[in-house]
Coordinates of C-alpha atoms in Angstrom, one line a residue:
Chain A
M14 CA -31.4 34.1 16.9
S15 CA -32.9 30.9 18.2
L16 CA -31.6 27.3 18.3
I17 CA -33.5 24.4 16.9
V18 CA -33.0 21.1 18.7
V19 CA -34.0 17.9 16.9
G20 CA -34.0 14.6 18.9
T21 CA -35.9 12.2 21.0
M22 CA -38.1 12.9 24.0
A23 CA -38.6 9.6 25.7
F24 CA -38.6 7.4 28.7
D25 CA -35.6 5.6 30.2
A26 CA -35.2 2.9 32.9
I27 CA -31.7 2.9 34.3
E28 CA -29.7 0.5 36.4
T29 CA -26.3 1.3 37.8
P30 CA -24.2 -0.9 40.2
F31 CA -25.5 1.4 43.0
A32 CA -29.1 2.3 42.1
K33 CA -32.1 1.7 39.8
T34 CA -35.0 3.8 38.4
D35 CA -38.4 3.0 37.1
R36 CA -39.4 4.8 33.9
I37 CA -38.1 8.4 34.0
V38 CA -38.1 11.1 31.4
G39 CA -35.1 11.1 29.0
G40 CA -34.3 11.5 25.4
S41 CA -31.5 13.4 23.6
A42 CA -33.6 16.5 22.8
T43 CA -34.8 16.7 26.4
Y44 CA -31.2 16.8 27.8
V45 CA -30.1 19.3 25.1
A46 CA -33.0 21.6 25.8
Y47 CA -32.5 21.5 29.6
A48 CA -28.8 22.3 29.2
A49 CA -29.0 24.9 26.4
S50 CA -31.9 26.8 27.9
N51 CA -29.6 28.1 30.6
F52 CA -27.8 30.1 27.9
I53 CA -30.3 30.8 25.1
Q54 CA -34.1 31.2 24.7
P55 CA -36.2 30.4 22.8
I56 CA -35.2 26.9 22.0
Q57 CA -37.3 25.4 19.1
Q58 CA -37.8 21.8 19.8
I59 CA -38.5 19.1 17.1
S60 CA -39.4 15.7 18.4
I61 CA -42.2 13.1 18.7
V62 CA -43.9 11.7 21.8
G63 CA -46.8 9.4 22.6
F64 CA -49.9 9.9 24.7
D65 CA -48.0 8.9 27.8
F66 CA -45.4 11.7 27.8
P67 CA -46.0 13.8 31.0
K68 CA -47.8 17.1 30.6
E69 CA -45.8 18.5 33.5
E70 CA -42.6 17.8 31.7
M71 CA -43.9 19.7 28.6
E72 CA -44.9 22.6 30.9
A73 CA -41.5 22.6 32.6
L74 CA -39.8 22.8 29.2
K75 CA -42.1 25.6 28.1
S76 CA -41.3 27.6 31.3
R77 CA -37.7 27.4 30.3
G78 CA -38.3 29.0 26.9
V79 CA -38.6 25.7 25.0
E80 CA -41.1 26.0 22.1
L81 CA -42.9 22.8 21.4
E82 CA -44.7 23.5 18.2
G83 CA -42.4 21.1 16.4
V84 CA -43.1 18.3 18.9
K85 CA -45.7 15.9 17.5
V86 CA -47.9 14.2 20.0
V87 CA -49.3 10.8 18.8
P88 CA -52.5 10.1 20.7
D89 CA -52.6 6.3 20.3
K90 CA -49.0 5.3 20.7
K91 CA -46.4 5.2 23.4
S92 CA -43.3 7.3 23.7
F93 CA -39.9 5.9 22.8
F94 CA -38.6 3.7 25.7
W95 CA -35.0 2.6 26.4
S96 CA -33.7 0.6 29.3
G97 CA -30.1 -0.1 30.1
R98 CA -27.7 -1.3 32.8
Y99 CA -24.3 0.3 33.5
H100 CA -21.2 -1.7 34.3
M101 CA -19.0 -0.9 37.3
D102 CA -16.8 1.6 35.3
M103 CA -19.9 3.6 34.2
N104 CA -18.3 3.9 30.8
S105 CA -20.0 0.8 29.3
R106 CA -23.6 -0.3 29.4
D107 CA -25.9 -3.0 28.1
T108 CA -29.2 -2.2 26.5
L109 CA -31.9 -4.2 28.0
V110 CA -35.0 -2.9 26.1
T111 CA -35.5 -0.6 23.1
D112 CA -39.2 0.0 22.3
L113 CA -39.2 2.4 19.4
N114 CA -43.0 3.1 19.6
V115 CA -43.7 6.6 18.1
L116 CA -40.1 6.8 16.8
L117 CA -41.1 4.5 14.0
D118 CA -43.3 7.3 12.7
F119 CA -40.9 10.2 13.2
D120 CA -41.0 12.3 10.0
P121 CA -40.3 15.8 11.4
V122 CA -41.9 18.9 9.9
V123 CA -40.1 22.2 10.6
P124 CA -42.8 24.7 11.6
P125 CA -42.7 28.0 9.7
S126 CA -42.0 29.9 12.9
Y127 CA -38.7 28.0 13.2
Q128 CA -37.4 29.0 9.8
S129 CA -35.2 31.9 10.9
A130 CA -33.1 29.8 13.4
E131 CA -29.4 30.5 13.2
F132 CA -28.3 27.3 15.0
L133 CA -29.3 23.7 14.5
M134 CA -28.5 20.8 16.8
L135 CA -29.3 17.4 15.3
G136 CA -29.4 14.8 18.0
N137 CA -28.5 11.1 17.3
L138 CA -31.2 9.9 14.9
D139 CA -31.5 8.2 11.5
P140 CA -29.4 10.2 9.1
K141 CA -32.4 10.4 6.8
I142 CA -34.3 12.3 9.4
Q143 CA -31.3 14.6 10.1
M144 CA -31.1 15.3 6.3
S145 CA -34.8 16.0 6.0
V146 CA -34.6 18.7 8.7
I147 CA -31.6 20.4 7.0
R148 CA -33.4 20.3 3.6
Q149 CA -36.5 21.9 5.1
M150 CA -34.6 24.9 6.2
K151 CA -35.1 27.7 3.6
T152 CA -32.1 29.5 4.9
R153 CA -29.2 27.4 6.0
P154 CA -28.5 27.9 9.7
R155 CA -25.1 29.5 10.5
L156 CA -24.0 26.4 12.4
I157 CA -25.3 22.9 12.0
V158 CA -24.1 20.4 14.6
M159 CA -24.9 16.7 14.6
D160 CA -24.4 13.7 16.8
T161 CA -24.5 10.1 15.6
M162 CA -23.7 6.6 16.7
N163 CA -22.3 3.2 15.6
F164 CA -25.7 1.8 14.7
W165 CA -26.1 4.2 11.8
M166 CA -22.5 3.4 10.6
E167 CA -23.5 -0.2 10.4
S168 CA -27.0 0.1 9.0
T169 CA -27.2 3.2 6.8
M170 CA -23.7 4.3 6.0
P171 CA -24.4 5.9 2.6
E172 CA -27.0 8.2 4.1
L173 CA -24.7 9.0 7.0
E174 CA -22.0 10.0 4.6
E175 CA -24.4 12.2 2.8
V176 CA -25.5 14.1 5.9
L177 CA -21.9 14.4 7.1
K178 CA -21.3 16.6 4.0
M179 CA -24.1 18.9 5.1
V180 CA -23.0 19.7 8.6
D181 CA -20.4 21.9 10.2
V182 CA -19.6 20.1 13.4
L183 CA -19.8 16.3 14.1
M184 CA -19.9 15.1 17.7
L185 CA -19.3 11.4 18.5
N186 CA -17.5 9.3 21.1
D187 CA -14.0 7.8 20.8
S188 CA -15.1 4.3 19.8
E189 CA -17.5 5.7 17.2
A190 CA -14.7 7.9 15.8
R191 CA -12.5 4.9 15.5
Q192 CA -15.2 2.9 13.8
L193 CA -16.2 5.7 11.4
S194 CA -12.5 6.3 10.3
A195 CA -11.1 2.8 10.7
Q196 CA -8.2 4.4 12.5
F197 CA -7.2 3.6 16.1
S198 CA -5.2 6.8 16.8
L199 CA -7.8 9.6 17.5
V200 CA -5.5 12.1 15.8
K201 CA -5.5 10.0 12.6
A202 CA -9.3 9.3 13.0
A203 CA -9.9 13.1 13.2
K204 CA -8.0 13.7 10.0
E205 CA -10.0 11.1 8.1
I206 CA -13.4 12.3 9.5
L207 CA -12.6 15.9 8.7
K208 CA -12.2 14.8 5.0
M209 CA -15.8 13.4 5.1
G210 CA -17.5 16.9 5.4
P211 CA -17.6 18.5 8.8
K212 CA -15.1 21.3 9.4
Y213 CA -15.1 20.7 13.1
L214 CA -15.0 17.4 15.0
I215 CA -15.7 16.9 18.7
I216 CA -14.6 13.5 20.1
K217 CA -16.2 12.8 23.5
K218 CA -14.2 10.5 25.8
G219 CA -16.5 10.3 28.8
E220 CA -14.6 10.6 32.0
H221 CA -11.4 11.3 30.0
G222 CA -12.7 14.6 28.6
A223 CA -13.3 15.8 25.0
L224 CA -11.2 16.8 22.0
L225 CA -12.0 19.5 19.4
F226 CA -10.3 19.2 16.0
H227 CA -10.3 21.8 13.2
G228 CA -7.7 21.7 10.4
D229 CA -4.4 21.2 12.2
Q230 CA -5.7 22.7 15.5
V231 CA -6.7 20.7 18.5
F232 CA -8.2 21.6 21.8
F233 CA -8.7 19.3 24.9
A234 CA -11.1 19.7 27.8
P235 CA -11.0 17.3 30.7
A236 CA -14.0 15.9 32.5
L237 CA -14.3 17.2 36.0
P238 CA -12.8 14.6 38.4
L239 CA -15.9 13.6 40.5
E240 CA -16.1 11.5 43.6
E241 CA -19.2 9.7 42.2
V242 CA -20.8 9.3 38.9
F243 CA -24.3 8.5 39.8
D244 CA -25.9 8.1 36.3
P245 CA -24.1 8.9 33.1
T246 CA -27.3 8.8 31.0
G247 CA -27.7 11.9 28.9
A248 CA -24.2 13.3 29.7
G249 CA -23.3 13.4 26.0
D250 CA -26.5 15.2 25.1
T251 CA -26.1 17.6 28.0
F252 CA -22.6 18.3 26.8
A253 CA -24.1 19.1 23.4
G254 CA -26.7 21.4 24.9
G255 CA -24.1 23.3 26.9
F256 CA -21.9 23.7 23.8
M257 CA -24.8 24.8 21.5
G258 CA -26.3 27.0 24.2
H259 CA -23.0 28.9 24.6
I260 CA -22.4 29.2 20.8
A261 CA -26.0 30.5 20.3
R262 CA -25.7 32.9 23.2
T263 CA -22.5 34.4 22.0
K264 CA -23.3 34.0 18.2
D265 CA -19.6 33.4 17.7
I266 CA -18.8 30.3 15.6
S267 CA -15.0 30.7 15.7
F268 CA -12.7 27.9 16.8
D269 CA -11.7 29.9 19.9
N270 CA -15.3 30.3 21.0
M271 CA -16.0 26.6 20.3
K272 CA -13.2 25.8 22.9
T273 CA -15.1 27.8 25.4
G274 CA -18.3 26.0 24.3
I275 CA -16.7 22.7 25.1
I276 CA -15.8 23.9 28.6
V277 CA -19.4 25.0 29.1
G278 CA -20.6 21.6 27.8
S279 CA -18.3 19.7 30.1
A280 CA -19.5 21.8 33.0
M281 CA -23.1 21.0 32.2
A282 CA -22.3 17.3 31.7
S283 CA -20.6 17.2 35.1
F284 CA -24.0 18.2 36.7
C285 CA -26.0 15.7 34.7
V286 CA -24.2 12.7 36.1
E287 CA -24.9 13.7 39.7
K288 CA -28.5 12.4 39.7
F289 CA -30.8 10.2 37.7
G290 CA -32.0 11.5 34.4
P291 CA -32.3 15.3 33.8
Q292 CA -33.1 15.9 37.5
R293 CA -30.0 17.7 38.4
L294 CA -30.2 20.0 35.3
K295 CA -33.6 21.2 36.6
E296 CA -32.2 22.2 39.9
I297 CA -29.1 24.1 39.1
T298 CA -28.8 27.9 39.0
R299 CA -26.7 30.3 37.0
A300 CA -24.5 30.7 40.1
D301 CA -24.0 26.9 40.2
I302 CA -22.9 26.9 36.6
D303 CA -20.5 29.8 37.1
T304 CA -18.9 28.1 40.1
R305 CA -18.6 24.9 38.1
I306 CA -17.0 26.6 35.1
Q307 CA -14.5 28.3 37.5
Q308 CA -13.6 24.8 38.7
F309 CA -12.7 23.9 35.1
V310 CA -10.5 27.0 34.9
D311 CA -8.7 26.0 38.1
L312 CA -8.4 22.4 36.9
V313 CA -6.4 23.2 33.8
N314 CA -4.9 26.6 34.4
F315 CA -1.1 26.9 34.8
D316 CA 1.6 29.5 34.4
I317 CA 4.6 28.7 32.3
E318 CA 7.8 30.5 31.4
L319 CA 9.6 28.7 28.7
V320 CA 13.1 27.3 29.6
Chain B
M9 CA 21.0 22.6 44.5
S10 CA 21.4 19.2 42.9
L11 CA 18.9 16.4 42.2
I12 CA 19.5 12.8 43.3
V13 CA 17.9 10.2 41.1
V14 CA 17.7 6.6 42.5
G15 CA 16.5 3.8 40.2
T16 CA 17.5 1.2 37.7
M17 CA 19.9 1.4 34.8
A18 CA 19.2 -1.6 32.7
F19 CA 18.5 -3.3 29.4
D20 CA 15.0 -3.7 27.8
A21 CA 13.8 -5.7 24.8
I22 CA 10.5 -4.4 23.5
E23 CA 7.9 -5.6 21.1
T24 CA 5.0 -3.5 19.9
P25 CA 2.3 -4.4 17.4
F26 CA 4.4 -2.4 14.9
A27 CA 8.1 -3.0 15.7
K28 CA 10.6 -4.8 17.9
T29 CA 14.0 -4.1 19.4
D30 CA 16.9 -6.2 20.5
R31 CA 18.4 -5.4 23.9
I32 CA 18.5 -1.6 24.3
V33 CA 19.4 0.7 27.2
G34 CA 16.6 1.4 29.6
G35 CA 15.8 1.6 33.3
S36 CA 13.9 4.2 35.4
A37 CA 17.0 6.2 36.5
T38 CA 18.2 6.4 32.9
Y39 CA 15.0 7.9 31.6
V40 CA 14.7 10.3 34.6
A41 CA 18.3 11.5 34.1
Y42 CA 17.9 12.0 30.3
A43 CA 14.7 14.0 30.9
A44 CA 15.8 16.0 34.0
S45 CA 19.2 17.0 32.7
N46 CA 17.5 19.4 30.2
F47 CA 16.6 21.5 33.2
I48 CA 19.1 20.9 36.0
Q49 CA 22.7 19.8 36.3
P50 CA 24.4 18.1 38.0
I51 CA 22.2 15.1 38.5
Q52 CA 23.5 12.7 41.1
Q53 CA 22.7 9.2 40.0
I54 CA 22.3 6.2 42.3
S55 CA 22.0 2.8 40.6
I56 CA 23.7 -0.5 40.0
V57 CA 24.8 -2.0 36.7
G58 CA 26.7 -5.1 35.5
F59 CA 29.8 -5.5 33.4
D60 CA 27.7 -5.3 30.3
F61 CA 26.3 -1.8 30.7
P62 CA 27.8 0.2 27.8
K63 CA 30.6 2.6 28.5
E64 CA 29.3 5.0 25.8
E65 CA 26.0 5.3 27.7
M66 CA 27.9 6.2 30.9
E67 CA 29.9 8.8 28.9
A68 CA 26.7 10.2 27.3
L69 CA 25.1 10.6 30.7
K70 CA 28.3 12.3 32.1
S71 CA 28.3 14.7 29.2
R72 CA 24.8 15.8 30.2
G73 CA 25.9 16.5 33.8
V74 CA 25.0 13.2 35.3
E75 CA 27.4 12.3 38.1
L76 CA 27.9 8.5 38.4
E77 CA 29.7 8.2 41.7
G78 CA 26.6 6.5 43.2
V79 CA 26.4 4.0 40.4
K80 CA 27.9 0.7 41.4
V81 CA 29.4 -1.4 38.6
V82 CA 29.4 -5.1 39.5
P83 CA 32.2 -6.7 37.4
D84 CA 31.0 -10.3 37.4
K85 CA 27.2 -9.9 36.9
K86 CA 24.9 -8.8 34.2
S87 CA 22.7 -5.7 34.3
F88 CA 19.0 -5.9 35.0
F89 CA 17.0 -7.0 32.0
W90 CA 13.3 -6.7 31.2
S91 CA 11.5 -7.8 28.1
G92 CA 7.9 -7.1 27.3
R93 CA 5.2 -7.0 24.6
Y94 CA 2.7 -4.2 24.2
H95 CA -0.9 -4.8 23.1
M96 CA -2.6 -2.9 20.3
D97 CA -3.8 -0.1 22.6
M98 CA -0.2 0.5 23.9
N99 CA -1.6 1.0 27.4
S100 CA -1.3 -2.6 28.5
R101 CA 1.7 -5.0 28.1
D102 CA 2.8 -8.5 29.0
T103 CA 6.2 -9.1 30.7
L104 CA 8.1 -11.8 28.8
V105 CA 11.3 -11.9 30.8
T106 CA 12.6 -10.3 34.1
D107 CA 16.2 -11.1 34.8
L108 CA 17.0 -9.2 38.1
N109 CA 20.8 -10.0 37.8
V110 CA 22.6 -7.2 39.7
L111 CA 19.4 -5.8 41.1
L112 CA 19.4 -8.6 43.6
D113 CA 22.5 -7.0 45.2
F114 CA 21.2 -3.4 45.1
D115 CA 22.0 -1.8 48.5
P116 CA 22.6 1.8 47.5
V117 CA 25.2 3.9 49.3
V118 CA 24.7 7.7 49.1
P119 CA 28.2 9.2 48.4
P120 CA 29.3 12.0 50.7
S121 CA 29.3 14.4 47.7
Y122 CA 25.6 13.8 47.2
Q123 CA 24.7 14.9 50.8
S124 CA 23.7 18.5 50.1
A125 CA 21.1 17.6 47.4
E126 CA 17.8 19.5 47.8
F127 CA 15.7 17.2 45.6
L128 CA 15.4 13.4 45.7
M129 CA 13.6 11.3 43.1
L130 CA 13.1 7.7 44.1
G131 CA 12.3 5.6 41.1
N132 CA 10.1 2.4 41.4
L133 CA 12.1 0.1 43.6
D134 CA 11.7 -2.1 46.7
P135 CA 10.4 0.3 49.4
K136 CA 13.3 -0.9 51.7
I137 CA 15.8 0.5 49.2
Q138 CA 13.8 3.7 48.9
M139 CA 13.8 4.0 52.7
S140 CA 17.5 3.3 53.0
V141 CA 18.3 6.2 50.7
I142 CA 16.1 8.6 52.6
R143 CA 17.7 7.5 56.0
Q144 CA 21.2 8.0 54.6
M145 CA 20.5 11.7 53.9
K146 CA 22.0 13.7 56.8
T147 CA 19.8 16.7 55.9
R148 CA 16.3 15.8 54.6
P149 CA 16.0 17.0 51.0
R150 CA 13.4 19.8 50.5
L151 CA 11.3 17.6 48.3
I152 CA 11.2 13.8 48.1
V153 CA 9.2 12.2 45.3
M154 CA 8.7 8.5 44.9
D155 CA 7.3 6.2 42.3
T156 CA 6.0 2.7 43.1
M157 CA 4.0 -0.2 41.5
N158 CA 1.4 -2.8 42.3
F159 CA 4.1 -5.5 42.9
W160 CA 5.2 -3.8 46.1
M161 CA 1.6 -3.4 47.3
E162 CA 1.2 -7.1 47.0
S163 CA 4.6 -8.3 48.4
T164 CA 5.8 -5.7 50.9
M165 CA 2.9 -3.5 51.9
P166 CA 4.1 -2.7 55.5
E167 CA 7.4 -1.3 54.2
L168 CA 5.6 0.6 51.4
E169 CA 3.3 2.2 54.1
E170 CA 6.4 3.1 56.1
V171 CA 8.2 4.8 53.2
L172 CA 4.9 6.6 52.1
K173 CA 5.1 8.5 55.5
M174 CA 8.6 9.7 54.6
V175 CA 7.9 11.3 51.2
D176 CA 6.3 14.5 49.9
V177 CA 5.0 13.4 46.5
L178 CA 3.8 10.0 45.4
M179 CA 3.5 9.2 41.7
L180 CA 1.7 6.1 40.4
N181 CA -0.7 5.1 37.6
D182 CA -4.5 5.0 37.9
S183 CA -4.8 1.3 38.4
E184 CA -2.1 1.4 41.1
A185 CA -3.9 4.3 42.8
R186 CA -7.1 2.2 42.8
Q187 CA -5.3 -0.8 44.2
L188 CA -3.5 1.1 46.9
S189 CA -6.7 2.9 48.1
A190 CA -9.3 0.2 47.4
Q191 CA -11.4 2.9 45.8
F192 CA -12.5 3.0 42.2
S193 CA -13.1 6.7 41.9
L194 CA -9.8 8.5 41.5
V195 CA -11.0 11.4 43.6
K196 CA -11.8 9.1 46.5
A197 CA -8.6 7.1 45.9
A198 CA -6.6 10.4 46.1
K199 CA -8.3 11.3 49.5
E200 CA -7.3 7.9 50.9
I201 CA -3.8 8.0 49.6
L202 CA -3.2 11.5 50.9
K203 CA -4.0 10.2 54.4
M204 CA -1.1 7.6 54.1
G205 CA 1.6 10.3 54.2
P206 CA 2.3 12.1 50.9
K207 CA 1.1 15.7 50.8
Y208 CA 0.9 15.6 47.0
L209 CA -0.3 12.8 44.7
I210 CA 0.3 12.5 41.0
I211 CA -1.9 9.9 39.2
K212 CA -0.6 9.1 35.7
K213 CA -3.3 8.0 33.3
G214 CA -1.1 7.4 30.2
E215 CA -2.7 8.7 27.0
H216 CA -5.5 10.2 29.2
G217 CA -3.1 12.6 31.0
A218 CA -2.2 13.1 34.7
L219 CA -3.9 14.4 37.8
L220 CA -2.2 16.3 40.7
F221 CA -4.0 16.2 44.1
H222 CA -3.1 18.3 47.2
G223 CA -5.6 18.8 50.0
D224 CA -8.8 19.8 48.2
Q225 CA -7.0 21.1 45.1
V226 CA -6.8 19.2 41.9
F227 CA -5.0 19.9 38.6
F228 CA -5.3 18.0 35.4
A229 CA -2.8 17.9 32.5
P230 CA -3.7 16.1 29.2
A231 CA -1.3 13.9 27.3
L232 CA -0.5 15.4 23.9
P233 CA -2.8 13.8 21.3
L234 CA -0.3 12.0 19.0
E235 CA -0.7 10.3 15.6
E236 CA 1.5 7.5 16.7
V237 CA 2.8 6.1 20.0
F238 CA 5.8 4.2 18.8
D239 CA 7.0 2.8 22.2
P240 CA 5.6 3.9 25.6
T241 CA 8.4 2.3 27.6
G242 CA 9.9 4.8 30.0
A243 CA 7.2 7.4 29.4
G244 CA 6.3 7.5 33.1
D245 CA 9.9 7.8 34.2
T246 CA 10.5 10.5 31.6
F247 CA 7.4 12.3 33.0
A248 CA 9.0 12.1 36.5
G249 CA 12.3 13.4 35.1
G250 CA 10.7 16.4 33.4
F251 CA 8.7 17.2 36.6
M252 CA 11.7 16.9 38.9
G253 CA 13.9 18.8 36.5
H254 CA 11.5 21.7 36.4
I255 CA 11.1 21.7 40.2
A256 CA 14.8 21.6 40.8
R257 CA 15.5 24.3 38.3
T258 CA 13.0 26.7 39.7
K259 CA 13.5 25.6 43.4
D260 CA 9.8 26.3 43.9
I261 CA 7.9 23.5 45.6
S262 CA 4.5 25.2 45.6
F263 CA 1.4 23.5 44.3
D264 CA 1.2 26.1 41.5
N265 CA 4.7 25.3 40.4
M266 CA 4.1 21.6 40.5
K267 CA 1.3 22.2 38.0
T268 CA 3.8 23.6 35.6
G269 CA 6.2 20.7 36.5
I270 CA 3.4 18.3 35.4
I271 CA 3.1 20.1 32.0
V272 CA 6.9 19.9 31.6
G273 CA 6.8 16.2 32.5
S274 CA 4.0 15.6 30.0
A275 CA 5.9 17.4 27.3
M276 CA 9.0 15.2 27.9
A277 CA 6.9 12.0 28.0
S278 CA 5.4 13.0 24.6
F279 CA 8.9 12.9 23.1
C280 CA 9.8 9.7 24.8
V281 CA 7.1 7.6 23.1
E282 CA 8.2 8.8 19.6
K283 CA 11.1 6.3 19.3
F284 CA 12.4 3.1 21.0
G285 CA 13.9 3.5 24.4
P286 CA 15.5 6.9 25.4
Q287 CA 16.6 7.6 21.8
R288 CA 14.3 10.5 21.2
L289 CA 15.3 12.1 24.5
K290 CA 19.0 12.2 23.4
E291 CA 18.1 14.0 20.2
I292 CA 15.8 16.8 21.3
T293 CA 17.0 20.4 21.9
R294 CA 15.7 23.2 24.2
A295 CA 13.9 24.7 21.2
D296 CA 12.1 21.4 20.6
I297 CA 11.0 21.3 24.3
D298 CA 9.8 25.0 24.2
T299 CA 7.8 24.3 21.0
R300 CA 6.3 21.2 22.6
I301 CA 5.4 23.0 25.8
Q302 CA 3.7 25.7 23.7
Q303 CA 1.6 23.0 22.1
F304 CA 0.3 22.1 25.6
V305 CA -0.5 25.7 26.3
D306 CA -2.5 25.8 23.0
L307 CA -4.1 22.4 23.7
V308 CA -5.8 23.5 27.0
N309 CA -6.0 27.3 26.8
F310 CA -9.4 28.9 26.6
D311 CA -10.9 32.3 27.3
I312 CA -14.1 32.4 29.4
E313 CA -16.4 35.1 30.5
L314 CA -18.8 33.7 33.0
V315 CA -22.5 33.8 32.0

């Protein structure tokens, strides 16, 4: 009943209008694993790192039930590095540096011990890599969720279209949904995207929350209104980790349970943005998570008696 | 147990990327009255119009329980006229024409028959006019709600600050909340604004929903995800009308009931944007409203069992 997480484990250097980091640990699979491991263990990680990725970080992940057999360590290359600067609204950012390094050689091999996994989370990667992982699974996982981004729509659309037919749930942000569908209205965009393969679509709107579409059904979860967003890096991956962790824990892949997964994901993302990198995710306890989820209940809960 | 509505009754000419109107009926008090009259009658209207305001519109309002004793008709002047053009995202617009006409002479007199009103909705107007209406009330209404806009923050801030001390609920949009508070974070903006007088603050975020703040409590209601937004004109006033109509019907001014009022307001606003002007508001039935409110329940409702 495990969860496979495929994605990057990397370094980021982040500038916001209020603060700045040197190189810190990041990467989509790192955030997914830190978030999901609160709900489900083991997590079976698939990634690639260079000689420079910290041993302590590997140990920290292991201690949270993250199996690293599928993480290739390349002894003579550096880990993937990204550097970016956020604008005042924290919703938009400029990329300053992208050093692919080991990511150029990423050709993941699914270890035999991962073969029975029921849940598969494909972080934002080249659709060819996402497809390769799905094809290596001898038994199709019960639920395959993927993230993607505008870069792949522009550079490798045929492969993206192919992998979209192989997954159950697609996650992307609002501008990516508009780009993929060529529709401005998110409701129309969802209709178009659901024709491309996935049965479920999650559109992430950052501080404006997230939408889940399935057939004619729609669910909306707000982001928690926060006094400060310190660093939004990894919030989308943390959301994915909370969502997948909840689904894998409950083993329930119904629309109704996905709604709850989205609330759990939103709660996890609201922690992520409170400090640089995955720092805050390492600190929080189950009690913190329960309290935060209760805040979401209070935020949207109302009684109504129809007129 | 009536509701007084103060605001404009006017003409608008609207251009969107998809369609265009000639001069049609509009004005904040018109939208508030059409929305609120689904929930509470009578509505005691205070406004000013010129010789050109259509008799049929006055009759249509009367037939919905809107009393017009407080609406001054100026025989030799034209009604207020606004013309604007929406951008592609329907969230921003340019004003093309503003002809104040009768609005220059607006010095409202509260008729004696309105004196027992329990609820007072002050549409976006010069704070001096809003203040004058409050001062004319011999018994303070149980709940005073006001709307405002950036123009008054820039031109008549001392008067705006004075009227803010006299009201219970302030409604404004997100950019206006940021301007009034000089805070970018809406949570921080709310804290600052709640120090200025109102005990409740509603921040309208258009397609991104609305927030209600009171002390340390916060409630969020989404906007209904729509395939098309045909014309957003009047959506904010329609929201206000639905909110006030619900509060006046239930006579319950608690935070919990305001949450429900915000859902009702959001439901009414979702109708308003479906056609030009208040047209759609004239067509809908109680059954339509109930169905729409149920869609909001389905949109945000989830079950959760804490981990």
